[in-house]
XYZ file of C-alpha atoms in Angstrom:
581
model
C 0.073 0.065 -0.017
C 2.650 2.295 -1.137
C 0.319 4.897 -1.937
C -1.967 5.488 1.314
C -4.488 8.399 0.089
C -4.175 9.364 3.801
C -6.479 12.646 3.112
C -8.740 10.850 1.258
C -8.945 8.561 4.139
C -9.523 11.289 6.722
C -12.218 12.803 4.866
C -14.091 9.911 3.879
C -14.146 8.563 7.552
C -14.456 12.479 9.016
C -17.728 11.721 10.578
C -16.192 8.782 12.734
C -12.956 10.956 13.542
C -14.823 14.019 14.644
C -17.219 12.194 17.026
C -13.942 10.624 18.247
C -11.960 13.636 18.673
C -14.664 16.258 20.435
C -16.996 13.887 22.435
C -15.560 13.798 25.759
C -18.489 11.963 27.290
C -17.996 9.083 24.691
C -18.684 5.614 26.283
C -15.354 3.566 26.613
C -15.320 -0.256 26.409
C -12.648 -2.776 28.086
C -12.115 -4.650 24.647
C -12.839 -4.147 21.372
C -14.745 -7.128 19.973
C -12.528 -8.247 17.185
C -15.051 -10.763 15.400
C -17.486 -8.084 15.467
C -15.581 -4.952 14.488
C -12.619 -5.959 12.100
C -14.577 -7.370 9.122
C -13.164 -5.651 6.373
C -10.209 -3.617 5.054
C -11.569 -0.514 5.612
C -12.602 -1.515 9.179
C -8.765 -1.763 9.729
C -8.129 1.697 7.968
C -10.853 3.035 10.471
C -9.385 1.929 13.522
C -5.745 3.058 11.906
C -7.116 6.582 11.514
C -9.053 7.414 14.251
C -6.188 8.287 16.892
C -4.750 11.033 14.324
C -7.552 12.557 14.245
C -7.858 13.050 17.693
C -4.063 13.807 17.956
C -4.758 16.876 15.242
C -7.480 18.249 17.696
C -5.030 18.301 20.369
C -2.660 20.942 18.720
C -4.983 23.639 19.644
C -4.799 22.952 23.110
C -1.231 22.221 23.585
C 0.321 24.631 21.151
C -1.688 27.641 21.606
C -2.387 27.634 25.037
C 0.679 26.914 27.335
C 3.056 26.789 24.078
C 2.527 30.119 23.097
C 0.120 31.995 25.297
C 2.149 31.496 28.474
C 5.556 32.470 26.499
C 6.583 35.899 25.421
C 4.882 36.269 21.886
C 1.270 35.759 21.922
C -1.559 36.997 24.026
C -5.384 37.046 24.840
C -5.802 40.144 26.453
C -9.065 41.431 27.474
C -10.599 43.478 24.291
C -13.314 45.457 26.007
C -15.560 43.299 27.093
C -14.396 40.348 25.182
C -12.056 37.359 26.384
C -11.834 37.919 30.242
C -13.106 34.329 30.515
C -12.914 34.577 34.535
C -9.205 35.627 34.002
C -8.035 32.211 32.792
C -5.855 33.738 30.122
C -4.445 36.216 32.564
C -3.383 33.068 34.498
C -1.647 31.702 31.475
C 0.143 34.939 30.762
C 1.141 35.374 34.513
C 2.088 31.737 35.247
C -0.374 31.679 37.878
C -2.671 28.884 36.685
C -4.415 26.605 39.489
C -5.114 23.020 39.651
C -8.623 23.533 39.049
C -8.109 25.524 35.573
C -9.892 23.576 32.844
C -6.785 23.585 30.851
C -4.828 21.608 33.520
C -7.062 18.912 33.386
C -7.858 18.730 29.786
C -3.989 18.920 28.825
C -3.740 15.379 30.842
C -7.187 14.294 30.198
C -6.962 14.959 26.108
C -3.746 13.387 25.711
C -4.445 10.258 27.649
C -7.700 9.611 25.500
C -5.398 9.667 22.150
C -2.814 7.241 24.140
C -5.434 4.992 25.058
C -6.944 5.040 21.398
C -3.265 4.198 19.929
C -2.622 1.444 22.819
C -5.912 0.040 21.472
C -5.088 -0.233 17.919
C -1.423 -1.400 18.303
C -3.276 -4.616 20.693
C -5.801 -5.048 18.076
C -3.713 -5.085 14.961
C -1.017 -7.542 16.791
C -4.028 -9.708 17.160
C -4.993 -9.990 13.495
C -4.015 -11.698 10.253
C -2.827 -9.119 7.871
C -3.552 -11.514 4.889
C -7.137 -11.785 5.781
C -7.563 -8.194 5.070
C -5.539 -7.665 2.030
C -2.017 -6.271 3.952
C 1.139 -7.812 3.996
C 2.499 -8.219 7.065
C 5.398 -5.300 6.543
C 2.189 -3.026 5.810
C 1.066 -4.187 9.411
C 4.292 -3.641 11.042
C 4.281 0.004 9.416
C 0.737 0.369 10.799
C 1.980 -0.516 14.291
C 5.007 1.652 14.246
C 3.259 4.760 13.273
C 0.827 4.379 15.930
C 3.814 3.872 18.606
C 5.392 6.980 17.051
C 2.103 8.977 17.225
C 1.996 7.677 20.720
C 5.276 8.850 21.559
C 4.608 12.070 20.284
C 1.494 12.528 22.551
C 3.488 11.339 25.329
C 6.527 14.006 24.652
C 3.917 16.726 24.531
C 2.506 16.043 28.094
C 6.084 15.276 29.256
C 6.903 18.545 28.066
C 4.385 20.144 30.123
C 3.474 17.869 33.153
C 7.127 15.979 33.409
C 6.066 13.533 35.875
C 3.720 11.709 34.117
C 2.281 8.026 33.693
C 3.446 5.592 31.000
C 0.863 3.247 30.187
C 1.161 0.760 26.765
C -1.374 -2.245 27.898
C -4.804 -2.414 26.378
C -7.044 -2.908 28.009
C -5.407 -1.842 31.401
C -7.324 -2.329 34.504
C -4.951 -1.344 37.545
C -4.470 2.237 38.199
C -0.878 3.198 36.841
C 2.036 4.331 38.902
C 3.910 7.534 38.132
C 6.869 7.553 36.239
C 10.388 9.476 36.699
C 11.356 11.628 34.334
C 14.216 9.501 33.275
C 12.042 6.478 32.759
C 9.670 8.516 30.480
C 12.585 9.852 28.310
C 14.136 6.167 28.198
C 10.615 4.878 27.168
C 10.324 7.619 24.452
C 13.938 7.013 23.261
C 13.186 3.065 23.179
C 9.744 3.616 21.486
C 10.937 6.003 18.726
C 14.374 3.963 17.733
C 12.544 0.754 18.018
C 9.708 1.605 15.662
C 11.923 3.601 13.353
C 12.943 0.780 11.109
C 9.668 -0.461 10.513
C 8.283 2.848 8.993
C 8.193 3.736 5.270
C 10.816 6.157 3.754
C 9.734 9.336 1.889
C 10.430 8.479 -1.909
C 11.590 11.146 -4.282
C 11.798 14.823 -4.239
C 8.932 17.091 -3.559
C 6.722 16.860 -0.402
C 4.947 14.178 1.458
C 1.899 14.095 -1.004
C -0.983 11.656 -0.396
C 0.974 10.101 2.259
C 0.845 13.615 4.464
C -0.123 12.951 7.965
C 1.351 9.639 7.989
C 4.597 9.222 10.539
C 7.994 8.046 8.300
C 11.306 7.604 9.323
C 12.459 11.126 8.806
C 9.323 11.847 11.324
C 10.568 9.483 13.838
C 14.060 10.590 13.422
C 12.817 14.218 14.127
C 11.286 13.173 17.561
C 14.307 11.797 18.267
C 16.219 15.106 17.756
C 13.611 16.845 19.380
C 14.182 14.879 22.605
C 17.560 14.891 22.780
C 17.722 18.571 22.224
C 15.479 18.955 25.097
C 17.042 16.695 27.433
C 19.352 19.357 28.977
C 15.955 20.649 30.860
C 13.752 17.729 31.042
C 16.077 15.456 32.443
C 19.485 17.401 33.136
C 21.447 15.578 30.758
C 23.534 17.051 27.942
C 22.390 14.638 24.962
C 23.309 17.223 22.285
C 25.955 14.672 20.779
C 22.823 12.301 19.882
C 20.709 15.008 18.425
C 23.247 16.525 16.301
C 24.012 12.910 14.387
C 19.986 12.658 13.770
C 20.191 16.088 12.653
C 23.000 15.563 10.260
C 21.567 12.461 9.118
C 18.506 14.019 8.251
C 19.635 16.800 6.500
C 21.940 14.452 4.431
C 18.935 12.348 3.253
C 19.173 9.059 5.398
C 15.604 8.887 6.035
C 14.184 10.491 2.602
C 14.866 13.674 0.760
C 13.827 16.816 2.190
C 15.141 20.646 1.734
C 14.358 24.323 2.801
C 11.583 25.690 0.619
C 12.430 28.516 -1.570
C 9.485 30.304 -0.420
C 8.663 31.375 3.141
C 5.253 30.625 2.678
C 5.258 27.221 1.172
C 5.237 25.212 4.431
C 2.003 26.771 5.431
C 0.302 27.299 2.223
C -2.747 25.521 0.524
C -0.542 22.880 -1.416
C 2.078 22.668 1.310
C 1.459 18.346 0.782
C 4.071 19.432 -1.995
C 6.442 21.304 0.133
C 9.678 19.662 0.422
C 10.253 21.440 4.028
C 7.338 19.381 5.711
C 8.418 16.513 7.573
C 5.059 15.825 9.545
C 1.840 17.623 9.333
C -1.947 17.048 10.136
C -4.021 17.309 6.770
C -6.298 19.649 6.305
C -8.976 20.201 3.609
C -12.271 22.329 3.411
C -15.321 20.144 4.109
C -12.942 17.609 5.413
C -10.499 17.511 8.443
C -10.039 21.409 8.892
C -9.968 21.796 12.648
C -6.805 24.207 12.448
C -9.268 26.667 10.856
C -12.384 26.027 12.508
C -11.307 25.692 15.953
C -9.043 27.662 17.987
C -6.256 28.160 15.860
C -6.286 30.207 12.564
C -10.036 31.307 12.707
C -9.211 33.140 16.181
C -5.942 35.303 15.049
C -7.826 37.900 12.831
C -10.429 40.725 14.103
C -13.916 39.975 14.398
C -14.987 41.661 11.080
C -11.977 40.741 9.371
C -13.979 37.886 6.790
C -14.607 40.611 4.129
C -10.912 41.747 3.980
C -10.023 38.238 3.487
C -12.738 37.567 0.952
C -13.835 34.491 2.823
C -17.502 34.646 3.862
C -18.317 31.005 4.711
C -18.368 31.038 8.154
C -18.988 34.492 9.142
C -16.934 36.277 11.501
C -13.631 35.840 12.903
C -12.962 35.945 16.545
C -9.733 37.857 17.787
C -8.700 35.206 20.794
C -4.965 35.416 19.887
C -2.564 38.685 18.886
C 1.285 39.606 19.214
C 2.444 40.727 22.407
C 3.290 44.710 21.856
C 6.937 46.270 21.273
C 5.772 49.516 22.074
C 4.280 51.445 25.342
C 1.842 53.626 25.570
C 3.984 56.736 24.572
C 5.126 54.867 21.307
C 8.736 53.805 22.925
C 10.001 50.493 22.445
C 10.056 48.549 25.801
C 13.538 47.941 27.091
C 13.109 44.533 28.212
C 15.279 41.948 26.235
C 12.763 39.295 25.677
C 9.179 39.354 23.703
C 8.502 42.222 21.450
C 8.047 40.014 18.378
C 7.129 42.641 16.126
C 10.407 44.774 16.670
C 12.807 41.723 16.725
C 11.354 41.298 12.903
C 11.521 44.785 12.620
C 15.364 44.629 13.231
C 15.506 43.385 9.640
C 13.179 45.628 7.744
C 13.648 43.997 4.259
C 12.053 40.637 5.668
C 9.431 40.374 3.246
C 7.157 38.567 5.899
C 6.814 42.035 7.557
C 4.355 43.163 4.348
C 0.519 43.544 5.299
C -1.181 40.455 4.628
C -2.938 40.656 1.318
C -4.817 37.905 -0.727
C -3.598 38.389 -4.412
C -6.065 36.099 -6.060
C -5.941 32.520 -7.094
C -4.841 31.220 -3.797
C -1.714 33.564 -3.836
C -1.080 35.992 -0.735
C 1.723 38.158 0.484
C 2.744 39.080 3.803
C 2.282 37.692 6.930
C 0.628 40.414 9.670
C -2.238 42.435 9.890
C -1.769 45.763 11.110
C -3.011 49.599 10.620
C -6.713 49.907 8.921
C -8.061 46.746 6.606
C -9.803 48.084 3.457
C -11.868 45.836 1.295
C -13.835 46.717 -1.423
C -17.810 45.867 -1.696
C -19.602 44.422 -4.688
C -20.758 48.126 -5.814
C -16.927 49.205 -6.039
C -17.104 51.186 -2.595
C -14.092 50.991 -0.520
C -14.981 50.213 3.156
C -12.671 49.582 6.116
C -12.996 46.549 8.912
C -14.658 47.802 11.932
C -14.966 46.738 15.792
C -17.503 44.059 16.503
C -19.929 46.507 17.842
C -19.152 48.958 14.691
C -18.281 51.352 17.195
C -14.865 52.682 15.464
C -12.590 51.884 12.612
C -9.663 49.465 13.026
C -6.203 50.551 13.171
C -4.028 47.742 14.502
C -1.068 48.836 16.500
C 1.967 47.106 18.052
C 0.816 48.493 21.253
C -1.851 47.264 23.858
C -4.488 49.881 24.990
C -7.721 51.419 24.930
C -7.601 53.257 21.657
C -10.557 52.874 19.921
C -11.142 55.610 17.444
C -7.506 57.383 18.460
C -6.086 59.330 15.247
C -3.972 56.817 13.597
C -1.134 59.141 13.762
C -1.229 59.430 17.159
C 0.604 56.758 19.153
C -0.869 57.591 22.836
C -4.453 55.934 23.214
C -7.221 59.372 23.156
C -10.324 57.522 22.211
C -13.428 59.974 21.732
C -15.667 57.914 24.684
C -13.027 59.310 27.225
C -12.035 55.820 28.543
C -8.490 55.811 30.018
C -5.720 53.347 29.724
C -4.379 53.027 33.052
C -1.051 51.169 32.059
C -0.444 48.643 28.999
C -1.642 45.466 30.521
C -3.517 42.465 29.929
C -7.187 43.990 31.283
C -6.736 47.056 29.306
C -6.701 45.990 25.319
C -9.342 47.132 22.621
C -9.722 45.376 19.072
C -6.707 47.556 17.882
C -4.179 46.067 20.391
C -1.871 43.837 19.146
C -0.572 42.520 15.523
C -2.352 39.805 14.308
C -0.099 36.944 12.838
C -1.728 35.147 9.684
C 0.726 32.225 9.296
C -1.502 29.910 7.682
C -3.726 31.839 4.858
C -7.148 32.676 4.857
C -8.099 32.795 1.074
C -11.107 33.922 -0.767
C -14.426 31.837 -0.709
C -13.776 31.674 -4.810
C -10.315 30.080 -4.463
C -9.457 26.436 -4.883
C -6.862 26.742 -2.054
C -9.529 27.867 0.830
C -9.070 26.266 4.220
C -6.685 23.775 2.559
C -3.428 24.358 4.597
C -2.250 21.502 6.063
C -0.948 22.118 9.814
C 2.947 21.744 10.247
C 3.749 19.816 13.369
C 7.849 19.214 12.185
C 9.682 21.522 9.429
C 13.158 20.628 8.220
C 13.888 24.418 9.502
C 13.689 23.132 13.032
C 16.025 20.646 12.206
C 18.879 23.214 11.113
C 17.993 25.456 13.926
C 19.109 22.357 16.145
C 22.118 21.873 14.919
C 22.876 25.886 14.491
C 22.160 25.859 18.514
C 24.555 22.840 18.840
C 27.264 24.741 16.897
C 26.789 27.828 18.462
C 27.070 26.366 22.244
C 30.424 24.641 21.027
C 31.800 28.108 20.127
C 31.065 27.461 15.794
C 29.402 30.706 15.775
C 30.468 30.671 12.039
C 28.993 26.798 11.273
C 25.785 28.110 13.180
C 25.597 31.350 10.912
C 25.776 29.282 7.847
C 23.193 26.965 8.991
C 20.956 29.739 9.939
C 21.458 31.738 6.607
C 20.671 28.601 4.507
C 16.984 29.026 5.805
C 17.091 32.826 6.142
C 17.808 33.859 2.806
C 14.465 33.205 1.752
C 13.205 36.277 3.612
C 15.844 38.783 2.287
C 16.839 40.174 -1.361
C 19.606 39.020 -2.480
C 22.931 40.092 -1.152
C 20.977 41.506 2.037
C 22.788 42.971 4.985
C 20.133 41.243 6.848
C 22.059 37.792 6.599
C 24.337 37.094 9.233
C 28.139 37.653 8.625
C 30.194 34.220 7.588
C 32.034 34.827 10.675
C 28.870 34.152 12.760
C 30.122 37.162 15.022
C 26.549 39.040 15.261
C 25.104 35.786 16.564
C 24.671 35.982 20.383
C 22.840 33.963 22.588
C 20.212 36.832 22.676
C 20.127 36.911 19.058
C 19.859 33.363 18.370
C 16.860 33.179 20.836
C 15.285 35.770 19.020
C 15.916 33.929 15.903
C 14.086 31.102 16.955
C 11.157 33.498 17.476
C 11.334 35.045 14.185
C 11.442 31.682 12.279
C 8.935 29.686 14.356
C 6.313 32.478 15.543
C 3.340 31.150 16.279
C 4.065 27.561 15.886
C 3.611 26.253 19.675
C 7.415 25.853 19.800
C 8.009 29.150 21.998
C 7.513 28.095 25.689
C 9.954 24.986 24.956
C 12.414 27.228 23.676
C 12.647 29.665 26.356
C 12.850 26.735 28.881
C 16.011 25.629 26.771
C 17.307 28.857 27.012
C 16.805 29.147 30.740
C 14.539 32.317 30.738
C 10.939 31.016 30.784
C 10.899 31.633 34.492
C 13.472 34.178 34.950
C 12.769 36.411 32.189
C 10.848 39.501 31.563
C 8.571 40.391 28.810
C 5.453 42.788 28.144
C 3.157 42.543 31.542
C 5.043 39.882 32.929
C 7.815 39.852 35.751
C 10.156 36.905 36.536
C 8.655 34.157 38.305
C 9.186 33.934 41.838
C 10.696 30.153 41.295
C 10.999 28.078 38.632
C 8.274 25.526 39.693
C 6.059 26.822 37.079
C 8.451 25.404 34.646
C 5.743 22.140 34.703
C 2.211 22.471 34.856
C 0.297 20.750 37.860
C -1.419 17.715 37.949
C -5.338 18.645 38.252
C -7.692 18.124 41.233
C -9.552 15.684 38.968
C -6.633 13.780 37.946
C -5.265 13.623 41.639
C -8.443 12.535 42.908
C -8.898 9.731 40.649
C -5.256 7.943 41.096
C -3.795 8.348 44.614
C -0.791 6.867 43.135
C -0.223 10.332 41.426
C 2.212 12.898 43.535
C 1.799 16.517 42.583
C 4.297 18.737 41.038
C 6.580 20.587 43.230
C 5.182 24.147 44.282
C 1.689 23.150 43.758
C -1.371 22.065 46.418
C -1.593 18.520 46.614
C -5.135 17.137 47.850
C -3.447 16.146 51.589
């Protein structure tokens, strides 16, 4: 089954997957009756893809909540009467979450639901005869290996956030599991990935993953091993950079299939990114099929309420601006002096970066620019030009790299002076409006008439990550020139030929802060930021907009929720958080 047509399978079984992913009250059973369910080849495929659909749905909770909102780039400010939500997003920003916050419990609960699904599939397929369903032994080995890698990705996601977790591989499992130590979990992940890797298929030929988009292959497993080893320094306090370096070099050399950095910045995020050589692993998306990235938590909540006519996409009504970029300017229009955060200012350090253009749809599923800022004009059917306004139609938007109650303040003024007379006591989480914070539009929202609308697959691993790991390792070993060469190989697509924005060949421009900033520019909004800040040692000790250093580093890890502690007396709370005793 060399051509697996994964996107078609996901679309065809979309009803099954959607129900499994979103029904948190579904009835679970101890054993799947094989003699009743597994009757056809399609039944095997149904079982195989179900955990993938659930895993895709997890991206919104893990990547954008803790991965971004607890870090120094993203924010969910209170926009007048919107998005306070009982202060839950304030607690994410200030690292003051509690054991009763819904996202603390759901992080654990949702991920384990996916892990149990993988355990079920692995158990079932291990007992079936492949030939009975028209498969070869190797194809079943590949199916099981993919489930092990997918399960490892989920475990790694939870390990990254909670640290002290439980590892369960049996299905069904009747006993309450013991908690694993971080080193035991790390060893489990290492073993799972290294054992699964040789049983996975290798991407053939040049170009992207094509119809195999969404399937784990050898390059995907190797990339997860590189991620595991790169973060060992803070996950288990051990230096595994030599192991990471070897995997990175092998991936780049093509040992696990042919990949390369795309020559267009937007290619890894565009509607046809299944043809992009840079994507190592991505969850498929298609209009009318599996497109959770667009309709739940992610891309549809990164733009102003009434931005739909600006995009020309009117299929779903209004947007919902939950996410925006933290500001680089204070209420007087002066740049903040803290080193971290300020993502827009970090981009503006290199003004010829083509990503800095305002996002505009050009037609025929093409766009330019990566940000929304300033005013947003659009032309109506009668030829009249209008501008995007606030949700209550009270004022025309002028989006700023600031947070405050600006409302209808003159665009030429950097100081908030709304005609309503509302004041901004300070630039902080409670005092935003619908002009506050640039919007990142990394994944395109094309016109309703475009073939590429809502079609971009969600990038989980890009080859750029492998280059940046290798550059960071070289930098830490003192080889700044080697680091500069690797970074420039990715960065060259953002600047004109001969641009002074490329790093000098001797690497003297690269400091630890510059490397951290460059990680931020490259992976802005991709759910990587918390992990990078932790690895650089500034997640708890650093300062950024409306965020002082934490009192200590216990917030490096998310607590176990009250629900989880109550359901399993063997679980021990993470240090610094209240237990049930």
